[in-house]
Amino acid sequence: MNTLIVYASKYGCTEKCAELLSKELNDEVDIINLKRIRDIDISKYEKIIIGGSIYIGKIQKEVTEFCSKNLDKLIEKRIGLFICGMQEGDTISTEFKQNFNPVLIKIADAKECFGGEFILDKMNFMEKFIVKKISKVTSNKSNILEENILKFAQAMNSI
């Protein structure tokens, strides 16, 4: 089976997670960064995994545009959805609902938060200020949840 992972990443965490996920999948996998490539022929894929990082409650516009543009084709596929970010608990469920079409959420075979990172070195002054103020983070912090990536891969491998 052919699987496509499409994602958008601002600082690279989502890209790392997409790579980790691809290594756990049993299928032949193509990975596409939506910030680099926007026109994608999804007809040759049986499974499509869509992911992006969440900033201030919003996923990148490239992910939203991809889902909207391809919704009629996506509903005919096996779908997985993931987000990356430092959120926890009920916030994760809320962010899925706010950022993905309800139809995709309903048909998704797997939905997961893969954790996230704060890499202050890559942020501009305002982003650093906000992160330090709200999250109380003063140095780089990584919280990629590899167990969630494995659980997601197992769910996608079982279909």
mmCIF file with all atom_site columns, N, CA and C in Angstrom, residues 79-127:
data_model
loop_
_atom_site.group_PDB
_atom_site.id
_atom_site.type_symbol
_atom_site.label_atom_id
_atom_site.label_alt_id
_atom_site.label_comp_id
_atom_site.label_asym_id
_atom_site.label_entity_id
_atom_site.label_seq_id
_atom_site.pdbx_PDB_ins_code
_atom_site.Cartn_x
_atom_site.Cartn_y
_atom_site.Cartn_z
_atom_site.occupancy
_atom_site.B_iso_or_equiv
_atom_site.pdbx_formal_charge
_atom_site.auth_seq_id
_atom_site.auth_comp_id
_atom_site.auth_asym_id
_atom_site.auth_atom_id
_atom_site.pdbx_PDB_model_num
ATOM 1   N N  . ILE A 1 79  ? -7.426  7.773  6.447  1.00 0.00 ? 79  ILE A N  1
ATOM 2   C CA . ILE A 1 79  ? -6.867  9.054  6.899  1.00 0.00 ? 79  ILE A CA 1
ATOM 3   C C  . ILE A 1 79  ? -6.293  8.935  8.307  1.00 0.00 ? 79  ILE A C  1
ATOM 4   N N  . GLY A 1 80  ? -5.158  9.614  8.500  1.00 0.00 ? 80  GLY A N  1
ATOM 5   C CA . GLY A 1 80  ? -4.585  9.820  9.822  1.00 0.00 ? 80  GLY A CA 1
ATOM 6   C C  . GLY A 1 80  ? -4.325  11.305 10.005 1.00 0.00 ? 80  GLY A C  1
ATOM 7   N N  . LEU A 1 81  ? -4.565  11.814 11.197 1.00 0.00 ? 81  LEU A N  1
ATOM 8   C CA . LEU A 1 81  ? -4.366  13.233 11.494 1.00 0.00 ? 81  LEU A CA 1
ATOM 9   C C  . LEU A 1 81  ? -3.473  13.370 12.715 1.00 0.00 ? 81  LEU A C  1
ATOM 10  N N  . PHE A 1 82  ? -2.469  14.259 12.630 1.00 0.00 ? 82  PHE A N  1
ATOM 11  C CA . PHE A 1 82  ? -1.660  14.522 13.816 1.00 0.00 ? 82  PHE A CA 1
ATOM 12  C C  . PHE A 1 82  ? -1.342  16.000 13.928 1.00 0.00 ? 82  PHE A C  1
ATOM 13  N N  . ILE A 1 83  ? -1.130  16.407 15.169 1.00 0.00 ? 83  ILE A N  1
ATOM 14  C CA . ILE A 1 83  ? -0.690  17.764 15.454 1.00 0.00 ? 83  ILE A CA 1
ATOM 15  C C  . ILE A 1 83  ? 0.566   17.686 16.312 1.00 0.00 ? 83  ILE A C  1
ATOM 16  N N  . CYS A 1 84  ? 1.345   18.752 16.245 1.00 0.00 ? 84  CYS A N  1
ATOM 17  C CA . CYS A 1 84  ? 2.525   18.888 17.095 1.00 0.00 ? 84  CYS A CA 1
ATOM 18  C C  . CYS A 1 84  ? 2.394   20.181 17.874 1.00 0.00 ? 84  CYS A C  1
ATOM 19  N N  . GLY A 1 85  ? 2.743   20.108 19.134 1.00 0.00 ? 85  GLY A N  1
ATOM 20  C CA . GLY A 1 85  ? 2.693   21.288 19.990 1.00 0.00 ? 85  GLY A CA 1
ATOM 21  C C  . GLY A 1 85  ? 2.899   20.872 21.431 1.00 0.00 ? 85  GLY A C  1
ATOM 22  N N  . MET A 1 86  ? 3.002   21.841 22.271 1.00 0.00 ? 86  MET A N  1
ATOM 23  C CA . MET A 1 86  ? 3.282   21.582 23.681 1.00 0.00 ? 86  MET A CA 1
ATOM 24  C C  . MET A 1 86  ? 2.010   21.531 24.523 1.00 0.00 ? 86  MET A C  1
ATOM 25  N N  . GLN A 1 87  ? 0.863   21.459 23.879 1.00 0.00 ? 87  GLN A N  1
ATOM 26  C CA . GLN A 1 87  ? -0.406  21.416 24.593 1.00 0.00 ? 87  GLN A CA 1
ATOM 27  C C  . GLN A 1 87  ? -0.606  20.067 25.291 1.00 0.00 ? 87  GLN A C  1
ATOM 28  N N  . GLU A 1 88  ? -1.538  20.064 26.231 1.00 0.00 ? 88  GLU A N  1
ATOM 29  C CA . GLU A 1 88  ? -1.825  18.842 26.992 1.00 0.00 ? 88  GLU A CA 1
ATOM 30  C C  . GLU A 1 88  ? -3.324  18.742 27.248 1.00 0.00 ? 88  GLU A C  1
ATOM 31  N N  . GLY A 1 89  ? -3.747  17.561 27.649 1.00 0.00 ? 89  GLY A N  1
ATOM 32  C CA . GLY A 1 89  ? -5.114  17.340 28.113 1.00 0.00 ? 89  GLY A CA 1
ATOM 33  C C  . GLY A 1 89  ? -6.201  17.669 27.114 1.00 0.00 ? 89  GLY A C  1
ATOM 34  N N  . ASP A 1 90  ? -7.253  18.323 27.612 1.00 0.00 ? 90  ASP A N  1
ATOM 35  C CA . ASP A 1 90  ? -8.421  18.653 26.801 1.00 0.00 ? 90  ASP A CA 1
ATOM 36  C C  . ASP A 1 90  ? -8.093  19.625 25.664 1.00 0.00 ? 90  ASP A C  1
ATOM 37  N N  . THR A 1 91  ? -7.025  20.377 25.819 1.00 0.00 ? 91  THR A N  1
ATOM 38  C CA . THR A 1 91  ? -6.632  21.332 24.786 1.00 0.00 ? 91  THR A CA 1
ATOM 39  C C  . THR A 1 91  ? -6.374  20.620 23.459 1.00 0.00 ? 91  THR A C  1
ATOM 40  N N  . ILE A 1 92  ? -5.830  19.412 23.518 1.00 0.00 ? 92  ILE A N  1
ATOM 41  C CA . ILE A 1 92  ? -5.514  18.657 22.301 1.00 0.00 ? 92  ILE A CA 1
ATOM 42  C C  . ILE A 1 92  ? -6.789  18.371 21.511 1.00 0.00 ? 92  ILE A C  1
ATOM 43  N N  . SER A 1 93  ? -7.814  17.874 22.176 1.00 0.00 ? 93  SER A N  1
ATOM 44  C CA . SER A 1 93  ? -9.084  17.577 21.515 1.00 0.00 ? 93  SER A CA 1
ATOM 45  C C  . SER A 1 93  ? -9.682  18.840 20.905 1.00 0.00 ? 93  SER A C  1
ATOM 46  N N  . THR A 1 94  ? -9.627  19.928 21.637 1.00 0.00 ? 94  THR A N  1
ATOM 47  C CA . THR A 1 94  ? -10.144 21.205 21.152 1.00 0.00 ? 94  THR A CA 1
ATOM 48  C C  . THR A 1 94  ? -9.394  21.651 19.905 1.00 0.00 ? 94  THR A C  1
ATOM 49  N N  . GLU A 1 95  ? -8.084  21.493 19.912 1.00 0.00 ? 95  GLU A N  1
ATOM 50  C CA . GLU A 1 95  ? -7.288  21.939 18.767 1.00 0.00 ? 95  GLU A CA 1
ATOM 51  C C  . GLU A 1 95  ? -7.538  21.086 17.526 1.00 0.00 ? 95  GLU A C  1
ATOM 52  N N  . PHE A 1 96  ? -7.803  19.799 17.704 1.00 0.00 ? 96  PHE A N  1
ATOM 53  C CA . PHE A 1 96  ? -8.201  18.977 16.551 1.00 0.00 ? 96  PHE A CA 1
ATOM 54  C C  . PHE A 1 96  ? -9.493  19.523 15.957 1.00 0.00 ? 96  PHE A C  1
ATOM 55  N N  . LYS A 1 97  ? -10.478 19.785 16.826 1.00 0.00 ? 97  LYS A N  1
ATOM 56  C CA . LYS A 1 97  ? -11.783 20.272 16.367 1.00 0.00 ? 97  LYS A CA 1
ATOM 57  C C  . LYS A 1 97  ? -11.687 21.630 15.690 1.00 0.00 ? 97  LYS A C  1
ATOM 58  N N  . GLN A 1 98  ? -10.798 22.481 16.177 1.00 0.00 ? 98  GLN A N  1
ATOM 59  C CA . GLN A 1 98  ? -10.666 23.828 15.622 1.00 0.00 ? 98  GLN A CA 1
ATOM 60  C C  . GLN A 1 98  ? -9.870  23.855 14.322 1.00 0.00 ? 98  GLN A C  1
ATOM 61  N N  . ASN A 1 99  ? -9.072  22.824 14.065 1.00 0.00 ? 99  ASN A N  1
ATOM 62  C CA . ASN A 1 99  ? -8.134  22.901 12.951 1.00 0.00 ? 99  ASN A CA 1
ATOM 63  C C  . ASN A 1 99  ? -8.348  21.898 11.826 1.00 0.00 ? 99  ASN A C  1
ATOM 64  N N  . PHE A 1 100 ? -9.171  20.892 12.048 1.00 0.00 ? 100 PHE A N  1
ATOM 65  C CA . PHE A 1 100 ? -9.442  19.916 10.992 1.00 0.00 ? 100 PHE A CA 1
ATOM 66  C C  . PHE A 1 100 ? -10.939 19.870 10.716 1.00 0.00 ? 100 PHE A C  1
ATOM 67  N N  . ASN A 1 101 ? -11.280 19.640 9.466  1.00 0.00 ? 101 ASN A N  1
ATOM 68  C CA . ASN A 1 101 ? -12.667 19.502 9.052  1.00 0.00 ? 101 ASN A CA 1
ATOM 69  C C  . ASN A 1 101 ? -13.325 18.379 9.858  1.00 0.00 ? 101 ASN A C  1
ATOM 70  N N  . PRO A 1 102 ? -14.539 18.583 10.359 1.00 0.00 ? 102 PRO A N  1
ATOM 71  C CA . PRO A 1 102 ? -15.219 17.546 11.161 1.00 0.00 ? 102 PRO A CA 1
ATOM 72  C C  . PRO A 1 102 ? -15.387 16.221 10.414 1.00 0.00 ? 102 PRO A C  1
ATOM 73  N N  . VAL A 1 103 ? -15.540 16.277 9.107  1.00 0.00 ? 103 VAL A N  1
ATOM 74  C CA . VAL A 1 103 ? -15.662 15.048 8.315  1.00 0.00 ? 103 VAL A CA 1
ATOM 75  C C  . VAL A 1 103 ? -14.364 14.248 8.396  1.00 0.00 ? 103 VAL A C  1
ATOM 76  N N  . LEU A 1 104 ? -13.226 14.933 8.274  1.00 0.00 ? 104 LEU A N  1
ATOM 77  C CA . LEU A 1 104 ? -11.932 14.232 8.363  1.00 0.00 ? 104 LEU A CA 1
ATOM 78  C C  . LEU A 1 104 ? -11.715 13.659 9.761  1.00 0.00 ? 104 LEU A C  1
ATOM 79  N N  . ILE A 1 105 ? -12.085 14.410 10.774 1.00 0.00 ? 105 ILE A N  1
ATOM 80  C CA . ILE A 1 105 ? -11.944 13.911 12.148 1.00 0.00 ? 105 ILE A CA 1
ATOM 81  C C  . ILE A 1 105 ? -12.776 12.645 12.328 1.00 0.00 ? 105 ILE A C  1
ATOM 82  N N  . LYS A 1 106 ? -13.988 12.658 11.802 1.00 0.00 ? 106 LYS A N  1
ATOM 83  C CA . LYS A 1 106 ? -14.893 11.511 11.961 1.00 0.00 ? 106 LYS A CA 1
ATOM 84  C C  . LYS A 1 106 ? -14.365 10.258 11.265 1.00 0.00 ? 106 LYS A C  1
ATOM 85  N N  . ILE A 1 107 ? -13.778 10.410 10.071 1.00 0.00 ? 107 ILE A N  1
ATOM 86  C CA . ILE A 1 107 ? -13.330 9.226  9.313  1.00 0.00 ? 107 ILE A CA 1
ATOM 87  C C  . ILE A 1 107 ? -11.893 8.819  9.606  1.00 0.00 ? 107 ILE A C  1
ATOM 88  N N  . ALA A 1 108 ? -11.172 9.630  10.366 1.00 0.00 ? 108 ALA A N  1
ATOM 89  C CA . ALA A 1 108 ? -9.752  9.344  10.613 1.00 0.00 ? 108 ALA A CA 1
ATOM 90  C C  . ALA A 1 108 ? -9.579  8.023  11.362 1.00 0.00 ? 108 ALA A C  1
ATOM 91  N N  . ASP A 1 109 ? -8.666  7.209  10.861 1.00 0.00 ? 109 ASP A N  1
ATOM 92  C CA . ASP A 1 109 ? -8.323  5.939  11.502 1.00 0.00 ? 109 ASP A CA 1
ATOM 93  C C  . ASP A 1 109 ? -7.397  6.150  12.697 1.00 0.00 ? 109 ASP A C  1
ATOM 94  N N  . ALA A 1 110 ? -6.679  7.263  12.695 1.00 0.00 ? 110 ALA A N  1
ATOM 95  C CA . ALA A 1 110 ? -5.779  7.591  13.799 1.00 0.00 ? 110 ALA A CA 1
ATOM 96  C C  . ALA A 1 110 ? -5.731  9.105  13.955 1.00 0.00 ? 110 ALA A C  1
ATOM 97  N N  . LYS A 1 111 ? -5.732  9.557  15.216 1.00 0.00 ? 111 LYS A N  1
ATOM 98  C CA . LYS A 1 111 ? -5.602  10.969 15.553 1.00 0.00 ? 111 LYS A CA 1
ATOM 99  C C  . LYS A 1 111 ? -4.692  11.030 16.775 1.00 0.00 ? 111 LYS A C  1
ATOM 100 N N  . GLU A 1 112 ? -3.695  11.905 16.716 1.00 0.00 ? 112 GLU A N  1
ATOM 101 C CA . GLU A 1 112 ? -2.763  11.926 17.834 1.00 0.00 ? 112 GLU A CA 1
ATOM 102 C C  . GLU A 1 112 ? -2.011  13.250 17.890 1.00 0.00 ? 112 GLU A C  1
ATOM 103 N N  . CYS A 1 113 ? -1.609  13.619 19.091 1.00 0.00 ? 113 CYS A N  1
ATOM 104 C CA . CYS A 1 113 ? -0.674  14.718 19.296 1.00 0.00 ? 113 CYS A CA 1
ATOM 105 C C  . CYS A 1 113 ? 0.700   14.100 19.528 1.00 0.00 ? 113 CYS A C  1
ATOM 106 N N  . PHE A 1 114 ? 1.683   14.545 18.765 1.00 0.00 ? 114 PHE A N  1
ATOM 107 C CA . PHE A 1 114 ? 3.035   13.981 18.843 1.00 0.00 ? 114 PHE A CA 1
ATOM 108 C C  . PHE A 1 114 ? 3.958   14.792 19.749 1.00 0.00 ? 114 PHE A C  1
ATOM 109 N N  . GLY A 1 115 ? 3.398   15.722 20.518 1.00 0.00 ? 115 GLY A N  1
ATOM 110 C CA . GLY A 1 115 ? 4.237   16.552 21.373 1.00 0.00 ? 115 GLY A CA 1
ATOM 111 C C  . GLY A 1 115 ? 4.838   17.688 20.572 1.00 0.00 ? 115 GLY A C  1
ATOM 112 N N  . GLY A 1 116 ? 5.857   18.315 21.128 1.00 0.00 ? 116 GLY A N  1
ATOM 113 C CA . GLY A 1 116 ? 6.437   19.448 20.424 1.00 0.00 ? 116 GLY A CA 1
ATOM 114 C C  . GLY A 1 116 ? 7.761   19.875 20.996 1.00 0.00 ? 116 GLY A C  1
ATOM 115 N N  . GLU A 1 117 ? 8.207   21.006 20.526 1.00 0.00 ? 117 GLU A N  1
ATOM 116 C CA . GLU A 1 117 ? 9.487   21.555 20.969 1.00 0.00 ? 117 GLU A CA 1
ATOM 117 C C  . GLU A 1 117 ? 9.394   23.073 21.046 1.00 0.00 ? 117 GLU A C  1
ATOM 118 N N  . PHE A 1 118 ? 10.137  23.635 21.959 1.00 0.00 ? 118 PHE A N  1
ATOM 119 C CA . PHE A 1 118 ? 10.402  25.061 21.972 1.00 0.00 ? 118 PHE A CA 1
ATOM 120 C C  . PHE A 1 118 ? 11.897  25.204 21.694 1.00 0.00 ? 118 PHE A C  1
ATOM 121 N N  . ILE A 1 119 ? 12.247  25.629 20.502 1.00 0.00 ? 119 ILE A N  1
ATOM 122 C CA . ILE A 1 119 ? 13.640  25.864 20.152 1.00 0.00 ? 119 ILE A CA 1
ATOM 123 C C  . ILE A 1 119 ? 13.810  27.382 20.051 1.00 0.00 ? 119 ILE A C  1
ATOM 124 N N  . LEU A 1 120 ? 14.192  27.962 21.168 1.00 0.00 ? 120 LEU A N  1
ATOM 125 C CA . LEU A 1 120 ? 14.253  29.420 21.270 1.00 0.00 ? 120 LEU A CA 1
ATOM 126 C C  . LEU A 1 120 ? 15.218  30.025 20.257 1.00 0.00 ? 120 LEU A C  1
ATOM 127 N N  . ASP A 1 121 ? 16.287  29.297 19.923 1.00 0.00 ? 121 ASP A N  1
ATOM 128 C CA . ASP A 1 121 ? 17.286  29.799 18.975 1.00 0.00 ? 121 ASP A CA 1
ATOM 129 C C  . ASP A 1 121 ? 16.672  30.104 17.610 1.00 0.00 ? 121 ASP A C  1
ATOM 130 N N  . LYS A 1 122 ? 15.576  29.431 17.257 1.00 0.00 ? 122 LYS A N  1
ATOM 131 C CA . LYS A 1 122 ? 14.951  29.604 15.942 1.00 0.00 ? 122 LYS A CA 1
ATOM 132 C C  . LYS A 1 122 ? 13.834  30.649 15.953 1.00 0.00 ? 122 LYS A C  1
ATOM 133 N N  . MET A 1 123 ? 13.478  31.143 17.143 1.00 0.00 ? 123 MET A N  1
ATOM 134 C CA . MET A 1 123 ? 12.348  32.071 17.258 1.00 0.00 ? 123 MET A CA 1
ATOM 135 C C  . MET A 1 123 ? 12.802  33.516 17.165 1.00 0.00 ? 123 MET A C  1
ATOM 136 N N  . ASN A 1 124 ? 11.883  34.359 16.674 1.00 0.00 ? 124 ASN A N  1
ATOM 137 C CA . ASN A 1 124 ? 12.176  35.784 16.686 1.00 0.00 ? 124 ASN A CA 1
ATOM 138 C C  . ASN A 1 124 ? 11.928  36.335 18.099 1.00 0.00 ? 124 ASN A C  1
ATOM 139 N N  . PHE A 1 125 ? 12.259  37.604 18.286 1.00 0.00 ? 125 PHE A N  1
ATOM 140 C CA . PHE A 1 125 ? 12.165  38.203 19.616 1.00 0.00 ? 125 PHE A CA 1
ATOM 141 C C  . PHE A 1 125 ? 10.769  38.064 20.218 1.00 0.00 ? 125 PHE A C  1
ATOM 142 N N  . MET A 1 126 ? 9.739   38.392 19.430 1.00 0.00 ? 126 MET A N  1
ATOM 143 C CA . MET A 1 126 ? 8.366   38.369 19.946 1.00 0.00 ? 126 MET A CA 1
ATOM 144 C C  . MET A 1 126 ? 7.935   36.947 20.312 1.00 0.00 ? 126 MET A C  1
ATOM 145 N N  . GLU A 1 127 ? 8.288   35.964 19.477 1.00 0.00 ? 127 GLU A N  1
ATOM 146 C CA . GLU A 1 127 ? 7.940   34.568 19.768 1.00 0.00 ? 127 GLU A CA 1
ATOM 147 C C  . GLU A 1 127 ? 8.616   34.104 21.058 1.00 0.00 ? 127 GLU A C  1
#
